[in-house]
Amino acid sequence: MTTDDLPTRAAEARRALARTLVGAGDLTDPEWRRAFEEVPRHVFVPYFYAPSGERISGDDRWFTAVHEDRSLVTHRTAGAATSSSSQPSLMATMLEALAVAEGTRVLEIGAGTGYNAALLAHRLGDDHVTTVDLAEDITGPARERLATAGYQPTVITGDGSLGAPDRAPYDRIIVTCGLSTVPPALLQQLTNDGFLLAPLGNALARVHPTGPGTATGRFLPHGAFFMPLRHTASDGVPTRRPPLPAGPGRPSTLPAATIADNHFRFLAGIAVPGLTWQYDLGEDGGITGARVWHSDGSIAQLQPDNTVGEAGPRPLWTLLEEAHRTYQDAGRPASDRYGVTITREGQRVWLDELDGLSWILGE
């Protein structure tokens, strides 16, 4: 593709993407629509990695992908994907959920390419946006691309779980990486009437501080799959799969198709956190088998005949079957039936009511 007509083609493609997001109901605020139409995503994603590991840049495949509603892997560590440009529809959902107004100060955890920070800066102004990411090889290019696109929010290299206390307090904190628990330092950096929006499990939680070390919130009816928050440069590399279970399996009460049910997967991610999944797909694209394991060495394998084997210190499939029974007994709840409570003693996700069925986060 030629570079001469790139700005014109990209502007047209951005407007088309914005129309798609509006048509799907993901983008309803005219100010955010203007940001998606005017911030050049191709500047922030000059290349991405295909699932095969191939680096794609500068051709029609790259241009098309950058202007589609899809997430794109943009950084790899030891061969594993550790940073990405999120799916635009999810970005739009999260940005609108922030409910910002003129003067709102926002901290973003997970700068990535810098694209989301540019959208925030377009809406709120550079001085009102701070973004943090772990490594200079991520924040350095993000800072350069922001400048190229005409934005200069504050970009900080550091552990996102610690926030950016020197620029606190913030009216909103948006986390664009997966959390197993809410970092207490982030809650301490919010204004009294501010809130944090973050992926917990595979759904978005909006969490409001209620006092020193305490907070409460509800989950939104939106799925949110993100790469996990990294504390060190080696974090985020997938756990090597333990040896598969040996010997005959037993009948499974958890059907393979249920694994694709996002509402169940939310509860599974809360009840049995930290799992890595691998699937077998049939000709129709449905799941016919799976392997699931944990860094503690536990592993389970579901066969196409719906038998399952387990090995390691914990019976993972048995735990998932228990979670599935809970899910069915509760009427197959979506994520917006859950809430979260945070105290100095711990963090707890509950179903329907504060004193209802609950799970301790991080266990």
mmCIF file of C-alpha atoms in Angstrom:
data_model
loop_
_atom_site.group_PDB
_atom_site.id
_atom_site.type_symbol
_atom_site.label_atom_id
_atom_site.label_comp_id
_atom_site.label_asym_id
_atom_site.label_seq_id
_atom_site.Cartn_x
_atom_site.Cartn_y
_atom_site.Cartn_z
ATOM 1 C CA MET A 1 0.000 0.000 0.000
ATOM 2 C CA THR A 2 1.228 3.559 -0.677
ATOM 3 C CA THR A 3 1.775 6.045 2.128
ATOM 4 C CA ASP A 4 0.530 9.023 0.099
ATOM 5 C CA ASP A 5 -3.123 8.177 0.492
ATOM 6 C CA LEU A 6 -2.822 6.570 3.954
ATOM 7 C CA PRO A 7 -4.176 9.543 5.965
ATOM 8 C CA THR A 8 -7.262 9.815 3.740
ATOM 9 C CA ARG A 9 -7.928 6.075 3.695
ATOM 10 C CA ALA A 10 -7.386 5.839 7.455
ATOM 11 C CA ALA A 11 -9.813 8.702 8.138
ATOM 12 C CA GLU A 12 -12.469 6.989 6.028
ATOM 13 C CA ALA A 13 -11.816 3.664 7.765
ATOM 14 C CA ARG A 14 -12.092 5.281 11.210
ATOM 15 C CA ARG A 15 -15.447 6.787 10.339
ATOM 16 C CA ALA A 16 -16.629 3.393 9.097
ATOM 17 C CA LEU A 17 -15.482 1.718 12.327
ATOM 18 C CA ALA A 18 -17.262 4.388 14.377
ATOM 19 C CA ARG A 19 -20.467 3.745 12.416
ATOM 20 C CA THR A 20 -20.114 0.028 13.162
ATOM 21 C CA LEU A 21 -19.712 0.722 16.879
ATOM 22 C CA VAL A 22 -22.698 3.071 16.876
ATOM 23 C CA GLY A 23 -24.810 0.549 14.994
ATOM 24 C CA ALA A 24 -23.945 -2.164 17.518
ATOM 25 C CA GLY A 25 -24.888 0.098 20.434
ATOM 26 C CA ASP A 26 -21.328 0.199 21.799
ATOM 27 C CA LEU A 27 -20.816 3.901 21.071
ATOM 28 C CA THR A 28 -23.638 6.275 22.008
ATOM 29 C CA ASP A 29 -21.900 9.460 23.227
ATOM 30 C CA PRO A 30 -21.222 11.953 20.393
ATOM 31 C CA GLU A 31 -18.014 13.167 22.080
ATOM 32 C CA TRP A 32 -16.555 9.658 22.248
ATOM 33 C CA ARG A 33 -17.677 9.034 18.672
ATOM 34 C CA ARG A 34 -15.717 12.089 17.618
ATOM 35 C CA ALA A 35 -12.653 10.750 19.431
ATOM 36 C CA PHE A 36 -12.872 7.392 17.636
ATOM 37 C CA GLU A 37 -13.285 9.184 14.314
ATOM 38 C CA GLU A 38 -10.334 11.524 14.830
ATOM 39 C CA VAL A 39 -7.663 9.572 16.794
ATOM 40 C CA PRO A 40 -5.576 7.579 14.265
ATOM 41 C CA ARG A 41 -5.407 3.998 15.537
ATOM 42 C CA HIS A 42 -2.957 3.070 12.764
ATOM 43 C CA VAL A 43 -0.379 5.412 14.302
ATOM 44 C CA PHE A 44 -0.585 3.513 17.589
ATOM 45 C CA VAL A 45 -0.615 0.060 15.992
ATOM 46 C CA PRO A 46 2.100 0.206 13.299
ATOM 47 C CA TYR A 47 2.327 -3.590 13.511
ATOM 48 C CA PHE A 48 0.704 -6.503 15.283
ATOM 49 C CA TYR A 49 1.352 -10.210 15.739
ATOM 50 C CA ALA A 50 -0.790 -12.918 14.169
ATOM 51 C CA PRO A 51 -1.609 -16.010 16.287
ATOM 52 C CA SER A 52 1.240 -17.769 14.454
ATOM 53 C CA GLY A 53 3.674 -15.142 15.770
ATOM 54 C CA GLU A 54 4.078 -13.483 12.370
ATOM 55 C CA ARG A 55 4.611 -9.725 12.626
ATOM 56 C CA ILE A 56 2.251 -7.928 10.243
ATOM 57 C CA SER A 57 2.886 -4.312 9.243
ATOM 58 C CA GLY A 58 2.349 -1.869 6.406
ATOM 59 C CA ASP A 59 0.247 -3.999 4.046
ATOM 60 C CA ASP A 60 -3.450 -4.346 3.353
ATOM 61 C CA ARG A 61 -3.825 -7.065 6.009
ATOM 62 C CA TRP A 62 -2.432 -4.652 8.582
ATOM 63 C CA PHE A 63 -4.570 -1.715 7.465
ATOM 64 C CA THR A 64 -7.772 -3.761 7.442
ATOM 65 C CA ALA A 65 -7.139 -5.331 10.851
ATOM 66 C CA VAL A 66 -6.296 -2.005 12.497
ATOM 67 C CA HIS A 67 -9.640 -0.581 11.403
ATOM 68 C CA GLU A 68 -11.753 -3.581 12.377
ATOM 69 C CA ASP A 69 -13.425 -4.223 15.714
ATOM 70 C CA ARG A 70 -10.790 -6.664 16.940
ATOM 71 C CA SER A 71 -8.030 -6.792 19.527
ATOM 72 C CA LEU A 72 -4.477 -6.986 18.208
ATOM 73 C CA VAL A 73 -1.419 -8.398 19.973
ATOM 74 C CA THR A 74 1.275 -5.717 19.924
ATOM 75 C CA HIS A 75 3.936 -6.973 22.358
ATOM 76 C CA ARG A 76 5.424 -10.380 23.067
ATOM 77 C CA THR A 77 7.659 -11.556 25.914
ATOM 78 C CA ALA A 78 9.560 -14.833 25.507
ATOM 79 C CA GLY A 79 7.228 -15.679 22.624
ATOM 80 C CA ALA A 80 4.039 -15.022 24.612
ATOM 81 C CA ALA A 81 1.559 -12.191 24.055
ATOM 82 C CA THR A 82 1.869 -9.693 26.916
ATOM 83 C CA SER A 83 0.294 -6.502 25.542
ATOM 84 C CA SER A 84 -2.347 -5.656 22.974
ATOM 85 C CA SER A 85 -4.544 -2.979 21.486
ATOM 86 C CA SER A 86 -7.964 -3.807 22.901
ATOM 87 C CA GLN A 87 -11.078 -4.431 20.843
ATOM 88 C CA PRO A 88 -12.538 -0.997 19.984
ATOM 89 C CA SER A 89 -16.081 -1.981 21.003
ATOM 90 C CA LEU A 90 -14.832 -2.926 24.474
ATOM 91 C CA MET A 91 -12.828 0.295 24.667
ATOM 92 C CA ALA A 92 -15.937 2.291 23.769
ATOM 93 C CA THR A 93 -17.997 0.459 26.396
ATOM 94 C CA MET A 94 -15.414 1.162 29.092
ATOM 95 C CA LEU A 95 -14.902 4.804 28.129
ATOM 96 C CA GLU A 96 -18.634 5.495 28.186
ATOM 97 C CA ALA A 97 -18.939 3.656 31.518
ATOM 98 C CA LEU A 98 -16.486 6.179 33.007
ATOM 99 C CA ALA A 99 -19.212 8.855 32.771
ATOM 100 C CA VAL A 100 -16.641 11.643 32.418
ATOM 101 C CA ALA A 101 -17.309 15.365 32.169
ATOM 102 C CA GLU A 102 -15.176 18.413 31.526
ATOM 103 C CA GLY A 103 -12.411 18.538 34.113
ATOM 104 C CA THR A 104 -12.513 14.825 35.023
ATOM 105 C CA ARG A 105 -9.051 13.524 35.948
ATOM 106 C CA VAL A 106 -8.372 9.969 34.792
ATOM 107 C CA LEU A 107 -5.644 7.454 35.592
ATOM 108 C CA GLU A 108 -5.255 4.574 33.158
ATOM 109 C CA ILE A 109 -3.527 1.372 34.252
ATOM 110 C CA GLY A 110 -2.138 -0.348 31.165
ATOM 111 C CA ALA A 111 -0.874 2.192 28.627
ATOM 112 C CA GLY A 112 -0.224 -0.440 25.954
ATOM 113 C CA THR A 113 0.074 1.251 22.582
ATOM 114 C CA GLY A 114 -1.149 4.599 23.926
ATOM 115 C CA TYR A 115 -4.311 4.531 21.814
ATOM 116 C CA ASN A 116 -6.742 4.525 24.742
ATOM 117 C CA ALA A 117 -4.797 7.344 26.412
ATOM 118 C CA ALA A 118 -5.099 9.303 23.167
ATOM 119 C CA LEU A 119 -8.877 8.814 23.152
ATOM 120 C CA LEU A 120 -8.995 10.040 26.756
ATOM 121 C CA ALA A 121 -6.750 13.023 25.993
ATOM 122 C CA HIS A 122 -8.868 13.911 22.955
ATOM 123 C CA ARG A 123 -11.951 14.055 25.179
ATOM 124 C CA LEU A 124 -10.496 15.512 28.394
ATOM 125 C CA GLY A 125 -7.233 17.240 27.477
ATOM 126 C CA ASP A 126 -3.640 16.146 28.072
ATOM 127 C CA ASP A 127 -3.395 17.574 31.593
ATOM 128 C CA HIS A 128 -6.274 15.413 32.822
ATOM 129 C CA VAL A 129 -4.889 12.046 31.689
ATOM 130 C CA THR A 130 -2.167 9.893 33.267
ATOM 131 C CA THR A 131 -1.295 6.418 31.994
ATOM 132 C CA VAL A 132 1.008 3.762 33.473
ATOM 133 C CA ASP A 133 2.633 0.615 32.139
ATOM 134 C CA LEU A 134 5.307 -1.670 33.451
ATOM 135 C CA ALA A 135 8.169 -1.548 30.954
ATOM 136 C CA GLU A 136 9.960 1.220 29.089
ATOM 137 C CA ASP A 137 9.816 -0.830 25.888
ATOM 138 C CA ILE A 138 6.031 -0.312 26.084
ATOM 139 C CA THR A 139 5.782 3.215 27.500
ATOM 140 C CA GLY A 140 8.583 4.618 25.312
ATOM 141 C CA PRO A 141 6.897 3.801 21.989
ATOM 142 C CA ALA A 142 3.493 4.776 23.434
ATOM 143 C CA ARG A 143 4.859 8.189 24.385
ATOM 144 C CA GLU A 144 6.340 8.681 20.912
ATOM 145 C CA ARG A 145 3.144 7.647 19.129
ATOM 146 C CA LEU A 146 1.067 9.930 21.332
ATOM 147 C CA ALA A 147 3.326 12.835 20.394
ATOM 148 C CA THR A 148 3.108 11.926 16.700
ATOM 149 C CA ALA A 149 -0.676 12.005 16.918
ATOM 150 C CA GLY A 150 -0.597 15.352 18.749
ATOM 151 C CA TYR A 151 -1.255 14.239 22.347
ATOM 152 C CA GLN A 152 0.879 14.635 25.448
ATOM 153 C CA PRO A 153 -0.742 12.999 28.466
ATOM 154 C CA THR A 154 1.550 11.967 31.306
ATOM 155 C CA VAL A 155 3.050 8.524 30.585
ATOM 156 C CA ILE A 156 4.696 6.758 33.544
ATOM 157 C CA THR A 157 6.784 3.589 33.617
ATOM 158 C CA GLY A 158 6.035 1.530 36.710
ATOM 159 C CA ASP A 159 3.968 -1.160 38.404
ATOM 160 C CA GLY A 160 0.357 -0.316 37.631
ATOM 161 C CA SER A 161 -0.853 -1.826 40.892
ATOM 162 C CA LEU A 162 0.832 1.102 42.666
ATOM 163 C CA GLY A 163 -0.917 3.698 40.521
ATOM 164 C CA ALA A 164 0.627 7.145 40.133
ATOM 165 C CA PRO A 165 0.367 8.759 43.594
ATOM 166 C CA ASP A 166 2.319 11.882 42.641
ATOM 167 C CA ARG A 167 -0.540 12.985 40.383
ATOM 168 C CA ALA A 168 -3.413 11.812 42.608
ATOM 169 C CA PRO A 169 -6.251 12.195 43.358
ATOM 170 C CA TYR A 170 -8.193 10.969 40.339
ATOM 171 C CA ASP A 171 -11.894 11.147 39.609
ATOM 172 C CA ARG A 172 -11.718 7.935 37.615
ATOM 173 C CA ILE A 173 -9.288 5.033 37.332
ATOM 174 C CA ILE A 174 -9.646 2.740 34.317
ATOM 175 C CA VAL A 175 -7.767 -0.550 34.310
ATOM 176 C CA THR A 176 -7.144 -2.135 30.909
ATOM 177 C CA CYS A 177 -5.542 -5.352 32.137
ATOM 178 C CA GLY A 178 -7.029 -8.260 34.031
ATOM 179 C CA LEU A 179 -7.069 -8.182 37.844
ATOM 180 C CA SER A 180 -7.397 -11.033 40.324
ATOM 181 C CA THR A 181 -7.972 -8.516 43.143
ATOM 182 C CA VAL A 182 -8.287 -4.726 43.275
ATOM 183 C CA PRO A 183 -4.946 -3.152 44.312
ATOM 184 C CA PRO A 184 -5.553 -1.140 47.519
ATOM 185 C CA ALA A 185 -3.197 1.619 46.341
ATOM 186 C CA LEU A 186 -5.556 2.457 43.482
ATOM 187 C CA LEU A 187 -8.532 2.949 45.762
ATOM 188 C CA GLN A 188 -6.455 5.298 47.921
ATOM 189 C CA GLN A 189 -5.811 7.523 44.888
ATOM 190 C CA LEU A 190 -9.481 8.158 44.095
ATOM 191 C CA THR A 191 -11.450 11.220 45.097
ATOM 192 C CA ASN A 192 -14.260 10.619 47.596
ATOM 193 C CA ASP A 193 -16.859 10.532 44.821
ATOM 194 C CA GLY A 194 -14.628 8.836 42.238
ATOM 195 C CA PHE A 195 -14.654 5.228 41.096
ATOM 196 C CA LEU A 196 -12.493 2.555 39.546
ATOM 197 C CA LEU A 197 -13.514 0.583 36.445
ATOM 198 C CA ALA A 198 -11.634 -2.686 36.069
ATOM 199 C CA PRO A 199 -11.883 -6.232 34.693
ATOM 200 C CA LEU A 200 -12.310 -8.753 37.520
ATOM 201 C CA GLY A 201 -12.675 -12.288 36.279
ATOM 202 C CA ASN A 202 -13.932 -11.730 32.732
ATOM 203 C CA ALA A 203 -16.375 -8.889 33.471
ATOM 204 C CA LEU A 204 -16.160 -5.190 34.298
ATOM 205 C CA ALA A 205 -16.614 -4.004 37.868
ATOM 206 C CA ARG A 206 -17.309 -0.395 38.830
ATOM 207 C CA VAL A 207 -15.945 0.063 42.353
ATOM 208 C CA HIS A 208 -16.588 3.060 44.634
ATOM 209 C CA PRO A 209 -14.492 3.785 47.750
ATOM 210 C CA THR A 210 -16.586 3.897 50.927
ATOM 211 C CA GLY A 211 -13.891 4.726 53.474
ATOM 212 C CA PRO A 212 -10.237 4.081 54.355
ATOM 213 C CA GLY A 213 -9.420 0.671 52.885
ATOM 214 C CA THR A 214 -13.039 -0.118 52.000
ATOM 215 C CA ALA A 215 -15.049 -0.080 48.780
ATOM 216 C CA THR A 216 -18.064 -1.634 47.132
ATOM 217 C CA GLY A 217 -19.228 -2.074 43.579
ATOM 218 C CA ARG A 218 -21.303 -3.935 41.019
ATOM 219 C CA PHE A 219 -20.399 -5.774 37.847
ATOM 220 C CA LEU A 220 -21.606 -4.522 34.480
ATOM 221 C CA PRO A 221 -23.325 -6.755 31.902
ATOM 222 C CA HIS A 222 -20.281 -6.786 29.654
ATOM 223 C CA GLY A 223 -17.641 -9.445 29.087
ATOM 224 C CA ALA A 224 -14.066 -8.219 29.357
ATOM 225 C CA PHE A 225 -11.148 -10.470 28.465
ATOM 226 C CA PHE A 226 -7.781 -8.818 29.106
ATOM 227 C CA MET A 227 -4.196 -9.894 29.521
ATOM 228 C CA PRO A 228 -3.288 -9.976 33.226
ATOM 229 C CA LEU A 229 -1.693 -7.097 35.109
ATOM 230 C CA ARG A 230 2.078 -7.581 35.217
ATOM 231 C CA HIS A 231 4.216 -6.646 38.218
ATOM 232 C CA THR A 232 7.574 -7.696 36.736
ATOM 233 C CA ALA A 233 8.891 -8.015 33.195
ATOM 234 C CA SER A 234 8.665 -11.815 33.362
ATOM 235 C CA ASP A 235 4.971 -11.813 34.347
ATOM 236 C CA GLY A 236 2.369 -12.754 31.784
ATOM 237 C CA VAL A 237 4.269 -15.661 30.250
ATOM 238 C CA PRO A 238 1.842 -18.607 30.196
ATOM 239 C CA THR A 239 2.412 -21.424 32.659
ATOM 240 C CA ARG A 240 3.851 -24.519 31.010
ATOM 241 C CA ARG A 241 1.254 -27.265 30.795
ATOM 242 C CA PRO A 242 1.816 -30.085 33.320
ATOM 243 C CA PRO A 243 1.812 -33.709 32.113
ATOM 244 C CA LEU A 244 -1.637 -34.867 31.044
ATOM 245 C CA PRO A 245 -3.595 -37.140 33.395
ATOM 246 C CA ALA A 246 -2.885 -40.828 32.909
ATOM 247 C CA GLY A 247 -5.319 -43.714 33.081
ATOM 248 C CA PRO A 248 -9.054 -43.925 32.404
ATOM 249 C CA GLY A 249 -11.280 -40.939 33.048
ATOM 250 C CA ARG A 250 -14.721 -40.619 34.605
ATOM 251 C CA PRO A 251 -17.959 -39.224 33.170
ATOM 252 C CA SER A 252 -18.112 -35.417 33.313
ATOM 253 C CA THR A 253 -21.198 -33.550 34.518
ATOM 254 C CA LEU A 254 -19.880 -30.386 32.845
ATOM 255 C CA PRO A 255 -20.676 -30.486 29.098
ATOM 256 C CA ALA A 256 -18.018 -29.261 26.713
ATOM 257 C CA ALA A 257 -20.396 -26.661 25.242
ATOM 258 C CA THR A 258 -20.759 -25.003 28.652
ATOM 259 C CA ILE A 259 -17.126 -23.946 28.525
ATOM 260 C CA ALA A 260 -18.117 -21.420 25.852
ATOM 261 C CA ASP A 261 -20.848 -19.895 28.053
ATOM 262 C CA ASN A 262 -19.378 -16.538 29.094
ATOM 263 C CA HIS A 263 -21.772 -16.183 32.024
ATOM 264 C CA PHE A 264 -20.538 -19.476 33.453
ATOM 265 C CA ARG A 265 -16.938 -18.622 32.634
ATOM 266 C CA PHE A 266 -17.283 -15.481 34.743
ATOM 267 C CA LEU A 267 -18.255 -17.505 37.798
ATOM 268 C CA ALA A 268 -15.619 -20.139 37.011
ATOM 269 C CA GLY A 269 -12.956 -17.428 36.859
ATOM 270 C CA ILE A 270 -13.996 -16.148 40.285
ATOM 271 C CA ALA A 271 -14.501 -19.551 41.946
ATOM 272 C CA VAL A 272 -11.457 -21.281 40.398
ATOM 273 C CA PRO A 273 -9.104 -18.432 39.393
ATOM 274 C CA GLY A 274 -5.789 -18.525 37.584
ATOM 275 C CA LEU A 275 -6.591 -21.231 35.038
ATOM 276 C CA THR A 276 -5.127 -21.650 31.559
ATOM 277 C CA TRP A 277 -7.421 -23.198 28.947
ATOM 278 C CA GLN A 278 -6.765 -25.078 25.714
ATOM 279 C CA TYR A 279 -9.558 -26.332 23.444
ATOM 280 C CA ASP A 280 -10.309 -28.899 20.764
ATOM 281 C CA LEU A 281 -12.797 -27.707 18.143
ATOM 282 C CA GLY A 282 -15.110 -29.729 15.941
ATOM 283 C CA GLU A 283 -15.913 -29.070 12.300
ATOM 284 C CA ASP A 284 -18.770 -26.789 13.347
ATOM 285 C CA GLY A 285 -16.454 -24.718 15.540
ATOM 286 C CA GLY A 286 -17.929 -26.090 18.771
ATOM 287 C CA ILE A 287 -15.765 -27.227 21.658
ATOM 288 C CA THR A 288 -15.331 -31.017 21.748
ATOM 289 C CA GLY A 289 -12.567 -31.331 24.325
ATOM 290 C CA ALA A 290 -10.358 -29.253 26.581
ATOM 291 C CA ARG A 291 -7.363 -29.120 28.840
ATOM 292 C CA VAL A 292 -7.222 -26.766 31.806
ATOM 293 C CA TRP A 293 -4.354 -26.288 34.235
ATOM 294 C CA HIS A 294 -2.981 -24.120 37.027
ATOM 295 C CA SER A 295 0.491 -22.992 37.995
ATOM 296 C CA ASP A 296 0.298 -25.230 41.093
ATOM 297 C CA GLY A 297 0.605 -28.255 38.770
ATOM 298 C CA SER A 298 -3.059 -29.260 38.726
ATOM 299 C CA ILE A 299 -4.501 -30.281 35.348
ATOM 300 C CA ALA A 300 -7.700 -31.753 33.922
ATOM 301 C CA GLN A 301 -8.433 -33.109 30.459
ATOM 302 C CA LEU A 302 -11.910 -33.441 28.949
ATOM 303 C CA GLN A 303 -12.091 -36.026 26.150
ATOM 304 C CA PRO A 304 -14.473 -35.939 23.160
ATOM 305 C CA ASP A 305 -16.454 -38.810 24.759
ATOM 306 C CA ASN A 306 -17.189 -36.454 27.722
ATOM 307 C CA THR A 307 -14.929 -38.306 30.143
ATOM 308 C CA VAL A 308 -12.458 -36.336 32.196
ATOM 309 C CA GLY A 309 -9.147 -37.100 33.865
ATOM 310 C CA GLU A 310 -7.534 -35.062 36.656
ATOM 311 C CA ALA A 311 -4.028 -34.905 38.086
ATOM 312 C CA GLY A 312 -2.032 -32.738 40.455
ATOM 313 C CA PRO A 313 -2.733 -31.328 43.905
ATOM 314 C CA ARG A 314 -6.291 -30.140 43.144
ATOM 315 C CA PRO A 315 -9.162 -31.760 41.206
ATOM 316 C CA LEU A 316 -9.757 -28.824 38.857
ATOM 317 C CA TRP A 317 -12.611 -30.349 36.887
ATOM 318 C CA THR A 318 -14.410 -31.332 40.070
ATOM 319 C CA LEU A 319 -14.141 -27.733 41.261
ATOM 320 C CA LEU A 320 -15.498 -26.500 37.924
ATOM 321 C CA GLU A 321 -18.388 -28.969 38.127
ATOM 322 C CA GLU A 322 -19.230 -27.633 41.598
ATOM 323 C CA ALA A 323 -19.182 -24.085 40.239
ATOM 324 C CA HIS A 324 -21.443 -25.152 37.376
ATOM 325 C CA ARG A 325 -23.991 -26.661 39.775
ATOM 326 C CA THR A 326 -24.013 -23.384 41.690
ATOM 327 C CA TYR A 327 -24.477 -21.527 38.414
ATOM 328 C CA GLN A 328 -27.437 -23.665 37.380
ATOM 329 C CA ASP A 329 -29.071 -23.543 40.832
ATOM 330 C CA ALA A 330 -28.836 -19.723 40.794
ATOM 331 C CA GLY A 331 -30.609 -19.478 37.437
ATOM 332 C CA ARG A 332 -27.539 -19.062 35.201
ATOM 333 C CA PRO A 333 -26.796 -15.511 36.390
ATOM 334 C CA ALA A 334 -25.129 -12.939 34.149
ATOM 335 C CA SER A 335 -22.323 -10.816 35.545
ATOM 336 C CA ASP A 336 -24.581 -7.886 36.490
ATOM 337 C CA ARG A 337 -26.130 -9.980 39.276
ATOM 338 C CA TYR A 338 -22.806 -9.972 41.115
ATOM 339 C CA GLY A 339 -21.192 -7.365 43.341
ATOM 340 C CA VAL A 340 -17.872 -6.905 45.089
ATOM 341 C CA THR A 341 -17.013 -5.737 48.595
ATOM 342 C CA ILE A 342 -13.523 -4.703 49.689
ATOM 343 C CA THR A 343 -12.338 -4.334 53.292
ATOM 344 C CA ARG A 344 -8.955 -4.320 54.975
ATOM 345 C CA GLU A 345 -9.490 -8.014 55.723
ATOM 346 C CA GLY A 346 -10.098 -9.092 52.126
ATOM 347 C CA GLN A 347 -12.102 -8.848 48.928
ATOM 348 C CA ARG A 348 -15.292 -10.768 48.231
ATOM 349 C CA VAL A 349 -17.548 -11.247 45.202
ATOM 350 C CA TRP A 350 -21.195 -11.932 46.069
ATOM 351 C CA LEU A 351 -24.306 -12.963 44.178
ATOM 352 C CA ASP A 352 -27.453 -10.814 44.318
ATOM 353 C CA GLU A 353 -27.047 -9.596 47.918
ATOM 354 C CA LEU A 354 -24.211 -8.564 50.234
ATOM 355 C CA ASP A 355 -24.928 -11.488 52.536
ATOM 356 C CA GLY A 356 -25.631 -13.901 49.683
ATOM 357 C CA LEU A 357 -23.472 -16.635 48.223
ATOM 358 C CA SER A 358 -19.910 -15.316 47.941
ATOM 359 C CA TRP A 359 -16.345 -16.116 46.938
ATOM 360 C CA ILE A 360 -13.079 -14.700 48.281
ATOM 361 C CA LEU A 361 -11.038 -13.054 45.536
ATOM 362 C CA GLY A 362 -7.490 -14.261 45.057
ATOM 363 C CA GLU A 363 -8.033 -17.718 46.577
#
